[in-house]
Amino acid sequence: MINIAILGFGVVGGGVAEVITMNQEKIDAHLGEPIRVKKILDLREFPDSPYKDLVTHDDKEVFDDPEITVVVETIGGARIAYEFTKRALSLGKSVVTSNKELVATHGVELMRIAKEHNCLYLYEAAVGGGIPIIRPLHRCLAANRVVRIAGIVNGTTNYILTNMRVAGISYDEALSQAQANGYAEQNPAADVEGIDAQRKLSILSSIAMGGLYVSPEEISTTGISAITLDDINFATKIGCGIKLLAVFLNNDGCDKPATYVAPHYVSKKSMLAPVEDVFNGIIVEGNALGEAMFYGKGAGKLPTASAVVGDILEAAMPPEKNSTTKNWFAGEEGVRVTAKPEDIVVDIVVKAASGKAQALKDAFAQYDTEIVCDDSEATAIIVKKIAHKDIEAACASVDGKWLHYMA
Amino acid sequence: MINIAILGFGVVGGGVAEVITMNQEKIDAHLGEPIRVKKILDLREFPDSPYKDLVTHDDKEVFDDPEITVVVETIGGARIAYEFTKRALSLGKSVVTSNKELVATHGVELMRIAKEHNCLYLYEAAVGGGIPIIRPLHRCLAANRVVRIAGIVNGTTNYILTNMRVAGISYDEALSQAQANGYAEQNPAADVEGIDAQRKLSILSSIAMGGLYVSPEEISTTGISAITLDDINFATKIGCGIKLLAVFLNNDGCDKPATYVAPHYVSKKSMLAPVEDVFNGIIVEGNALGEAMFYGKGAGKLPTASAVVGDILEAAMPPEKNSTTKNWFAGEEGVRVTAKPEDIVVDIVVKAASGKAQALKDAFAQYDTEIVCDDSEATAIIVKKIAHKDIEAACASVDGKWLHYMA
C-alpha cells in the first residue's frame, strides 16, 4: 500500500483525488500495489466533498506519519508551499507539484534537498498542464542538444488573443470575458504581463541547459496588455496570428543562449498557428531530432491532475521497477483482443451524385447526419456513429462512395 | 565506460553512430560516464566511413564480448533481426531498436526474454521516428485510461497525399515522385497498403491496453492506393484533407476496443489537418488528460537515431540512477547564464505608415528583409536576425511599430 498526502485541496488538489478514484484499477495495476490518499491538509473544511474525512488542519498528521511517503503540493505560491516542500523532502518524503512559481524560484535548492534525502522532487504538471513535456525533454531528448524551444505556455493569454480575433473585440473586453468565464483571475497580472510564461520558460530553459539554472529574473518579458484589436487585424492581413511565445534559443554560434517572453506575429504556416483558445503548444528543436511539437490542454483540473498522478506513480515506484516501459502479454489463445472489424463504430462521409440529398438523408435516417455538399457536381453527407457492417448496404442503396471521417 | 554494438549499419544504424559522435559531450554528461561504439556488425564493408575500423562480419565479436552491454538492432525485418535480438537478450544484453515489424510481430516473446535475463528491450524509435511517443504513453499517461489514439504514423503516404493535393497530380505520379525523392521504396506496398501503419498501431494499441498484445493481424487495414485526385479535390471542397490514420478507440460502452487503419476525410479544424508532407502527428486522448498531440519528423536518419540513442542511455543507466529528471545547479554567483536581453538576435515585423516601403528598406538595409504589406493603409516589413539593441533606433527613424515574428 502506497500512502500519499495532498497539501492544498483546491482545483488541482481536488483533481488529483478524483483521478486516483476514477482510474484506481489502472493505477494500482501500473504500480503493482494499491495507492490511497491518506490525508488532505487544508485550512478549510469540505463538508460536501467525498474526501471530507481525510481533511486535516494539523500538518503533523502528514509530516509525522511515516506511512506517508509521497506528498502532493498543490498549494501554490512560494511561501507556505516552500516551507512545506522543504520539510517533506528533508524527511525523505518525495514531493510532486504543479507549482511553477516554486519550481522556478527555488528549484535548485529543493532538488538538492531531495537528492540529499534520497527522494524525488517532480514537477511534470508545472509546465503544459497535462501535456507530457518535462519528462520527454529530460529523457527522450537526452541524445540531443536543444537548440530552440518556442511555446504557447499560457492558456489565459492565448484565450484572450484568440477571442479578440474571432469576436473582433478589444483587449479589455476579451479580458473581461476571460474573467467571467473563469479563464483569467480577478488580478490577471501574472498571466497577461507574461510572469506565468516567464516561470515556465525558466523551467524549460534550465532543463534544456542540462540543469544549469536559468532564473526567471534573467528572462526579458513582455505581456499582451499593449496588444490592440488593430494589431490582431493587421496580423491577419499579413498572414499571421498574434501569440505570446516563450522562447529559448541556443543556436550554433551563440555566445550564450537567449531567453525571452514576448508577443509574436506567428506565420499561419507554423504548427503554433492552429494552437488556439486555452490550448498550449510547445515546439522543441533538437540538433538531431529536428522539430517536435507537444500540444494539449495547458491547464484545467483533470488534465493537470493527470500529470501530477503520473509523477506520483514515478515517486512511489521502487527504482529497480521504475522502467519506462512495461512488458506485453498475450491474451487468450485464438480470442480477439479488439472488436471485430465489422462491429467497429465510426463516422463517415458518403459522396453520391448531384441531387441525392434527400435520398442520402433517407438512407441514413437512423443516424446523426449532416449534408456537407449539395451542388451540381455531387452530394455528400457526414454520418455519425455507424457500424462498419451497416455501411456497404446503405451506400449501395444510393450508389454512394464512402471514406472515414475525423472531425 | 559503456560499450555498445550496432547491428546493421544502414541509414538508422549510421545515424546512431553519428549522433553519439556529434553530441558526445552532452551524452557522456547525461550518463555520468563515457559511451562508445565498440563494434558494428554488417555483412558489407564501409571503406569510406569514419567508423570503418569498428566494422566486423563476425557476430561472435559482438555476442561473446562481455564488455558490450547494449546492442542496437537496426537490421530491420523479422528474420535475422529476430534471431540476433533473442540471442543478445538471452545473454543479458539490452537491445534497443527502431524495427517496428519485429516489435509488432514478436514483442511479447522478446520482452519476456528481456525480463527473464534482467535486461531491457526498448523501441521508442519504432513509432514516430524521433518523436517521443512510446515513453510518454507509458509514463506520463500512466494515470489515464487511453480512450483514443488517432495518428498519422506513416510519412510516405502523407507525403504522397500532400503532394497530390498541392501539385494536383494523380496517385501514380505522386508515388513516382516519392520514389524519385527517396521517400518511398521501389516496392512501396508496406507503406501504401498501410502495413507499416498497422504495425505501428499494433505497438501503440498494446501499450494503450496496459500491455495486452494487439496483433497486427487483428487490425483491419486499408491503404491509400485507391485514393484518386478527385477524392482529394472533393475533400478540399467539403473543408477536409485526406489522411491515412491509425485509430484506436476505447470509449465507455465499447465491449472491446476498436483498431483500424484507413484513409480519412480529416476536418480542417482538426490538429491533424496541418500535419503535412513526411511529418507525423499522433493524438492521444486520456480520460483525465483530454487530447494531447505529439508532432514531428516520423522518419529520417538523425531524428530516428535521436530516439534510439535516448533508449541506449536508458538501457545503459543503472536503475538507481535512472530517474526521469536531473537536478539543477546554480551558475556562478552574479553571472548571467543567458544572453543579455539587448544582445538577443530575433526576427521582427515592423509596421509603418502607408507609402513607407522604401524608407523601411533603407532603415533595415543591412538585414535580410521582406515587404509583407504595402497598401493604402500601412506598410510592413519582416526583418531577419536583428539584435534587440538595434531595433528601437531603426524603428524610430521610420516611425514604425514592431513585434517579434516567428515563421
Coordinates of C-alpha atoms in Angstrom, one line a residue, chain B:
Chain B
M1 CA 32.8 3.2 -20.0
I2 CA 29.6 1.9 -21.6
N3 CA 30.3 -0.2 -24.7
I4 CA 27.6 -0.7 -27.4
A5 CA 27.4 -2.6 -30.7
I6 CA 25.3 -1.6 -33.7
L7 CA 23.8 -4.5 -35.7
G8 CA 23.0 -3.3 -39.3
F9 CA 24.9 -0.2 -40.5
G10 CA 22.2 1.3 -42.8
V11 CA 20.6 4.7 -42.5
V12 CA 19.5 4.5 -38.9
G13 CA 22.5 2.5 -37.7
G14 CA 24.8 5.0 -39.3
G15 CA 22.8 7.8 -37.8
V16 CA 23.2 6.3 -34.3
A17 CA 27.0 6.4 -34.6
E18 CA 26.8 10.0 -36.0
V19 CA 24.5 11.3 -33.1
I20 CA 26.8 9.7 -30.5
T21 CA 29.8 11.4 -32.1
M22 CA 28.0 14.7 -32.6
N23 CA 26.6 15.0 -29.1
Q24 CA 29.3 13.0 -27.2
E25 CA 29.9 15.6 -24.5
K26 CA 26.2 16.0 -23.7
I27 CA 25.6 12.3 -23.8
D28 CA 28.5 11.5 -21.5
A29 CA 27.4 14.2 -19.1
H30 CA 23.9 12.7 -19.0
L31 CA 25.2 9.2 -18.4
G32 CA 27.9 10.2 -16.0
E33 CA 30.5 8.0 -17.9
P34 CA 31.7 7.8 -21.4
I35 CA 29.9 5.8 -24.1
R36 CA 31.5 4.4 -27.2
V37 CA 30.5 2.3 -30.2
K38 CA 32.8 -0.8 -29.9
K39 CA 31.6 -2.9 -32.8
I40 CA 29.4 -2.6 -35.9
L41 CA 28.1 -5.8 -37.3
D42 CA 27.3 -5.8 -41.0
L43 CA 27.9 -8.1 -44.0
R44 CA 29.2 -5.1 -46.0
E45 CA 32.4 -3.1 -45.9
F46 CA 32.3 0.6 -45.4
P47 CA 35.8 1.8 -46.6
D48 CA 34.7 5.5 -46.7
S49 CA 33.1 5.5 -43.2
P50 CA 34.9 7.1 -40.3
Y51 CA 33.7 4.1 -38.4
K52 CA 35.2 1.5 -40.8
D53 CA 37.6 0.1 -38.2
L54 CA 34.7 -0.9 -36.0
V55 CA 33.0 -3.0 -38.7
T56 CA 33.0 -6.7 -38.2
H57 CA 31.4 -9.6 -40.1
D58 CA 31.8 -12.0 -37.2
D59 CA 28.8 -12.0 -34.8
K60 CA 30.8 -13.6 -32.1
E61 CA 32.8 -10.4 -31.7
V62 CA 29.6 -8.8 -30.5
F63 CA 27.9 -11.6 -28.6
D64 CA 30.9 -13.1 -26.9
D65 CA 32.2 -9.7 -25.7
P66 CA 31.1 -9.2 -22.1
E67 CA 32.1 -5.5 -22.3
I68 CA 29.3 -4.9 -24.8
T69 CA 26.2 -4.4 -22.7
V70 CA 23.8 -2.7 -25.1
V71 CA 23.1 -3.8 -28.6
V72 CA 21.4 -1.6 -31.2
E73 CA 19.3 -3.6 -33.7
T74 CA 18.8 -1.6 -36.9
I75 CA 18.7 -4.5 -39.3
G76 CA 15.0 -4.4 -40.0
G77 CA 12.7 -7.3 -40.8
A78 CA 11.8 -10.2 -38.6
R79 CA 14.3 -12.9 -39.5
I80 CA 17.9 -12.2 -38.8
A81 CA 16.9 -9.4 -36.6
Y82 CA 14.7 -11.8 -34.6
E83 CA 17.5 -14.3 -34.1
F84 CA 20.1 -11.7 -33.1
T85 CA 17.7 -10.0 -30.7
K86 CA 16.8 -13.2 -28.9
R87 CA 20.5 -14.1 -28.7
A88 CA 21.5 -10.7 -27.3
L89 CA 18.7 -10.6 -24.7
S90 CA 19.4 -14.2 -23.7
L91 CA 22.9 -13.1 -22.9
G92 CA 21.6 -10.3 -20.7
K93 CA 22.5 -7.6 -23.2
S94 CA 19.8 -4.9 -23.5
V95 CA 18.5 -4.4 -27.1
V96 CA 17.4 -1.0 -28.5
T97 CA 15.6 -1.0 -31.8
S98 CA 13.8 1.1 -34.5
N99 CA 12.3 -2.2 -36.0
K100 CA 8.5 -1.9 -35.9
E101 CA 8.0 -5.1 -37.7
L102 CA 9.9 -7.1 -35.2
V103 CA 8.4 -5.4 -32.2
A104 CA 4.8 -5.7 -33.6
T105 CA 5.3 -9.4 -34.5
H106 CA 7.4 -10.8 -31.7
G107 CA 7.2 -8.1 -29.0
V108 CA 5.6 -10.4 -26.3
E109 CA 8.3 -13.0 -26.6
L110 CA 11.2 -10.6 -26.8
M111 CA 10.0 -8.5 -23.8
R112 CA 9.6 -11.8 -21.8
I113 CA 13.1 -12.9 -22.6
A114 CA 14.5 -9.5 -21.6
K115 CA 12.7 -9.7 -18.3
E116 CA 14.0 -13.2 -17.7
H117 CA 17.5 -12.1 -18.3
N118 CA 17.2 -8.8 -16.3
C119 CA 17.8 -6.6 -19.3
L120 CA 15.7 -4.2 -21.4
Y121 CA 14.1 -4.3 -24.9
L122 CA 13.4 -0.7 -25.9
Y123 CA 11.7 0.6 -29.0
E124 CA 11.0 4.3 -28.8
A125 CA 12.2 4.8 -32.4
A126 CA 9.7 2.2 -33.8
V127 CA 6.8 4.6 -33.8
G128 CA 7.0 8.3 -34.8
G129 CA 10.8 8.2 -35.6
G130 CA 12.3 10.9 -33.3
I131 CA 9.0 12.0 -31.7
P132 CA 8.8 11.0 -28.1
I133 CA 5.6 8.9 -28.0
I134 CA 6.3 5.4 -26.6
R135 CA 7.7 6.7 -23.3
P136 CA 5.1 9.4 -22.7
L137 CA 2.4 6.9 -23.5
H138 CA 3.8 4.5 -20.8
R139 CA 4.7 7.0 -18.2
C140 CA 3.1 10.4 -18.3
L141 CA -0.2 8.8 -19.2
A142 CA 0.1 6.1 -16.6
A143 CA -2.7 7.8 -14.6
N144 CA -5.1 7.8 -17.6
R145 CA -7.3 5.3 -19.4
V146 CA -6.4 5.8 -23.0
V147 CA -9.7 6.3 -24.8
R148 CA -8.5 7.2 -28.3
I149 CA -5.4 7.3 -30.4
A150 CA -5.6 8.8 -33.9
G151 CA -2.3 9.2 -35.7
I152 CA -0.6 10.0 -39.0
V153 CA 2.2 7.5 -38.5
N154 CA 3.5 6.9 -42.0
G155 CA 5.4 9.7 -43.6
T156 CA 5.5 8.2 -47.1
T157 CA 1.7 8.1 -47.6
N158 CA 1.3 11.5 -46.0
Y159 CA 3.9 12.9 -48.5
I160 CA 2.0 11.3 -51.4
L161 CA -1.4 12.6 -50.3
T162 CA 0.0 16.1 -49.6
N163 CA 1.7 16.2 -53.0
M164 CA -1.4 15.0 -54.9
R165 CA -3.3 18.0 -53.4
V166 CA -0.6 20.6 -53.7
A167 CA 0.6 19.7 -57.2
G168 CA -2.7 18.5 -58.5
I169 CA -1.3 15.2 -59.6
S170 CA -2.5 11.6 -59.7
Y171 CA -1.7 8.9 -57.2
D172 CA 0.7 7.2 -59.6
E173 CA 2.5 10.4 -60.4
A174 CA 2.8 11.3 -56.7
L175 CA 4.1 7.8 -55.9
S176 CA 6.7 8.0 -58.7
Q177 CA 7.9 11.4 -57.3
A178 CA 8.1 10.0 -53.8
Q179 CA 10.2 7.1 -55.1
A180 CA 12.4 9.5 -57.0
N181 CA 12.9 11.6 -53.9
G182 CA 13.7 8.6 -51.7
Y183 CA 10.5 8.9 -49.6
A184 CA 9.1 5.7 -51.0
E185 CA 10.7 2.3 -51.7
Q186 CA 10.8 0.7 -55.1
N187 CA 8.3 -1.9 -53.7
P188 CA 6.1 0.6 -51.9
A189 CA 3.5 -1.9 -50.7
A190 CA 4.3 -1.9 -47.0
D191 CA 3.8 1.9 -46.9
V192 CA 0.9 2.5 -49.4
E193 CA -1.1 -0.5 -48.4
G194 CA -1.0 0.5 -44.7
I195 CA 1.1 -2.4 -43.4
D196 CA 3.7 0.0 -41.8
A197 CA 0.9 1.9 -40.1
Q198 CA -0.7 -1.3 -39.0
R199 CA 2.5 -2.4 -37.3
K200 CA 2.8 0.9 -35.5
L201 CA -0.8 0.8 -34.4
S202 CA -0.2 -2.7 -33.0
I203 CA 2.5 -1.2 -30.8
L204 CA 0.6 1.8 -29.7
S205 CA -2.6 -0.2 -29.0
S206 CA -0.7 -2.8 -27.0
I207 CA 0.7 -0.1 -24.8
A208 CA -2.7 1.6 -24.5
M209 CA -4.2 -1.7 -23.4
G210 CA -1.7 -1.8 -20.5
G211 CA 0.4 -4.5 -22.2
L212 CA -2.3 -6.8 -23.6
Y213 CA -0.9 -7.6 -27.0
V214 CA -2.9 -6.4 -30.1
S215 CA -1.6 -8.4 -33.0
P216 CA -1.2 -6.6 -36.4
E217 CA -3.4 -9.4 -37.8
E218 CA -6.4 -8.1 -35.8
I219 CA -6.1 -4.7 -37.3
S220 CA -8.4 -4.0 -40.3
T221 CA -6.2 -2.1 -42.7
T222 CA -6.9 -0.1 -45.9
G223 CA -4.1 1.8 -47.7
I224 CA -4.2 4.8 -50.0
S225 CA -3.7 3.2 -53.4
A226 CA -7.4 3.6 -54.3
I227 CA -7.4 7.4 -53.4
T228 CA -7.8 9.5 -56.6
L229 CA -7.1 13.1 -57.3
D230 CA -10.9 13.5 -57.5
D231 CA -11.2 12.3 -53.9
I232 CA -8.6 14.8 -52.8
N233 CA -10.2 17.7 -54.6
F234 CA -13.6 16.7 -53.2
A235 CA -12.2 16.6 -49.7
T236 CA -10.9 20.2 -50.1
K237 CA -14.4 21.2 -51.3
I238 CA -16.0 20.0 -48.1
G239 CA -13.4 21.6 -45.8
C240 CA -11.2 18.5 -45.3
G241 CA -8.0 16.9 -46.2
I242 CA -7.4 13.2 -46.8
K243 CA -5.0 11.5 -44.3
L244 CA -4.2 7.8 -43.7
L245 CA -5.0 7.4 -40.0
A246 CA -4.2 4.7 -37.5
V247 CA -7.0 4.6 -35.0
F248 CA -7.5 3.0 -31.5
L249 CA -10.9 3.6 -29.8
N250 CA -11.7 2.5 -26.3
N251 CA -14.7 4.7 -25.3
D252 CA -17.0 3.9 -22.5
G253 CA -19.6 1.4 -23.5
C254 CA -17.4 -0.4 -26.0
D255 CA -17.3 -4.1 -25.5
K256 CA -13.8 -4.4 -26.9
P257 CA -11.6 -1.6 -28.2
A258 CA -11.5 -0.9 -31.9
T259 CA -8.4 -0.6 -34.0
Y260 CA -8.2 0.1 -37.8
V261 CA -6.0 1.8 -40.4
A262 CA -7.8 3.7 -43.2
P263 CA -7.8 6.8 -45.2
H264 CA -10.0 9.5 -43.6
Y265 CA -11.5 12.8 -44.5
V266 CA -9.9 15.0 -41.8
S267 CA -11.7 18.2 -41.0
K268 CA -9.5 21.4 -41.4
K269 CA -10.3 22.1 -37.8
S270 CA -8.5 19.0 -36.5
M271 CA -5.0 19.4 -35.2
L272 CA -4.1 16.6 -37.6
A273 CA -5.0 18.7 -40.6
P274 CA -1.8 20.8 -40.7
V275 CA 0.4 17.7 -40.4
E276 CA 1.7 17.6 -44.0
D277 CA 4.5 16.0 -46.1
V278 CA 6.6 13.4 -44.3
F279 CA 5.6 14.7 -40.8
N280 CA 3.8 12.5 -38.3
G281 CA 1.2 13.7 -35.8
I282 CA -0.3 11.5 -33.1
I283 CA -3.3 12.5 -31.0
V284 CA -3.6 10.6 -27.7
E285 CA -6.8 11.1 -25.6
G286 CA -6.8 10.1 -22.0
N287 CA -9.9 10.1 -19.8
A288 CA -8.3 12.6 -17.4
L289 CA -5.8 14.3 -19.8
G290 CA -8.2 15.0 -22.7
E291 CA -6.4 15.4 -26.0
A292 CA -2.7 15.8 -26.4
M293 CA -0.8 15.7 -29.7
F294 CA 2.8 14.7 -30.5
Y295 CA 4.2 16.0 -33.8
G296 CA 7.5 15.8 -35.6
K297 CA 9.6 14.0 -38.2
G298 CA 8.4 10.4 -38.3
A299 CA 11.4 9.1 -40.1
G300 CA 14.9 10.1 -41.3
K301 CA 18.4 9.3 -40.2
L302 CA 19.1 11.7 -37.4
P303 CA 15.6 12.1 -35.9
T304 CA 15.2 8.3 -35.7
A305 CA 18.7 7.9 -34.3
S306 CA 18.0 10.5 -31.7
A307 CA 15.2 8.3 -30.3
V308 CA 17.5 5.2 -30.5
V309 CA 20.2 7.0 -28.6
G310 CA 17.7 8.1 -26.0
D311 CA 16.9 4.4 -25.4
I312 CA 20.6 3.5 -25.3
L313 CA 21.0 6.0 -22.4
E314 CA 18.1 4.4 -20.5
A315 CA 19.4 0.9 -21.1
A316 CA 23.0 1.9 -20.0
M317 CA 22.0 3.7 -16.9
P318 CA 22.0 1.7 -13.6
P319 CA 18.4 1.6 -12.3
E320 CA 19.1 3.5 -9.1
K321 CA 20.3 6.5 -11.2
N322 CA 17.6 6.1 -13.8
S323 CA 15.4 9.0 -12.6
T324 CA 13.5 10.8 -15.3
T325 CA 14.6 14.2 -14.0
K326 CA 18.0 15.7 -13.3
N327 CA 18.9 18.1 -10.6
W328 CA 19.5 21.7 -11.4
F329 CA 22.6 23.6 -10.3
A330 CA 23.3 27.3 -9.9
G331 CA 25.8 29.0 -12.2
E332 CA 28.5 31.4 -10.9
E333 CA 27.1 33.9 -8.4
G334 CA 26.1 37.2 -10.1
V335 CA 26.9 36.0 -13.7
R336 CA 24.1 35.7 -16.2
V337 CA 23.5 32.2 -17.7
T338 CA 21.7 33.6 -20.7
A339 CA 22.5 36.4 -23.2
K340 CA 21.7 39.9 -22.2
P341 CA 18.3 41.0 -23.5
E342 CA 19.8 43.7 -25.7
D343 CA 22.1 41.2 -27.4
I344 CA 19.4 38.7 -28.3
V345 CA 19.0 38.3 -32.1
V346 CA 15.5 37.9 -33.4
D347 CA 13.2 38.2 -36.4
I348 CA 10.6 41.1 -36.3
V349 CA 7.8 42.7 -38.2
V350 CA 7.9 46.5 -38.4
K351 CA 4.7 48.3 -39.4
A352 CA 4.8 51.9 -40.6
A353 CA 2.5 54.3 -42.4
S354 CA 1.4 53.8 -46.0
G355 CA 3.9 54.6 -48.7
K356 CA 7.0 53.9 -46.5
A357 CA 8.2 50.8 -48.3
Q358 CA 11.4 52.4 -49.5
A359 CA 12.0 54.1 -46.1
L360 CA 11.7 50.7 -44.4
K361 CA 14.0 49.0 -46.8
D362 CA 16.6 51.8 -46.2
A363 CA 16.2 51.7 -42.5
F364 CA 16.9 47.9 -42.4
A365 CA 19.3 47.8 -45.5
Q366 CA 21.9 45.7 -43.7
Y367 CA 19.4 42.9 -42.9
D368 CA 17.6 40.2 -44.8
T369 CA 14.1 41.7 -45.3
E370 CA 10.8 41.1 -47.0
I371 CA 7.9 43.6 -47.5
V372 CA 4.7 41.9 -46.4
C373 CA 2.2 44.7 -46.7
D374 CA 2.3 47.8 -48.9
D375 CA -1.2 49.3 -49.4
S376 CA -3.2 52.4 -48.7
E377 CA -3.5 51.5 -45.1
A378 CA 0.0 50.5 -44.0
T379 CA 3.5 49.3 -45.0
A380 CA 5.2 46.4 -43.2
I381 CA 8.5 44.6 -43.4
I382 CA 9.9 41.4 -42.0
V383 CA 13.4 41.9 -40.7
K384 CA 15.5 38.8 -40.0
K385 CA 18.2 38.4 -37.4
I386 CA 18.3 41.8 -35.8
A387 CA 19.7 42.4 -32.2
H388 CA 17.2 43.8 -29.7
K389 CA 19.5 46.8 -29.1
D390 CA 19.3 47.9 -32.7
I391 CA 15.6 47.7 -33.1
E392 CA 14.3 50.9 -31.4
A393 CA 16.5 53.4 -33.3
A394 CA 15.8 51.9 -36.7
C395 CA 12.0 51.8 -35.9
A396 CA 12.1 55.4 -34.7
S397 CA 13.7 56.6 -37.9
V398 CA 10.6 55.4 -39.9
D399 CA 8.1 56.0 -37.1
G400 CA 7.4 52.2 -37.1
K401 CA 5.9 49.9 -34.5
W402 CA 7.4 46.4 -34.1
L403 CA 6.6 43.0 -32.7
H404 CA 8.6 39.7 -32.8
Y405 CA 8.0 37.4 -35.7
M406 CA 8.0 33.6 -36.0
A407 CA 7.9 31.9 -39.4

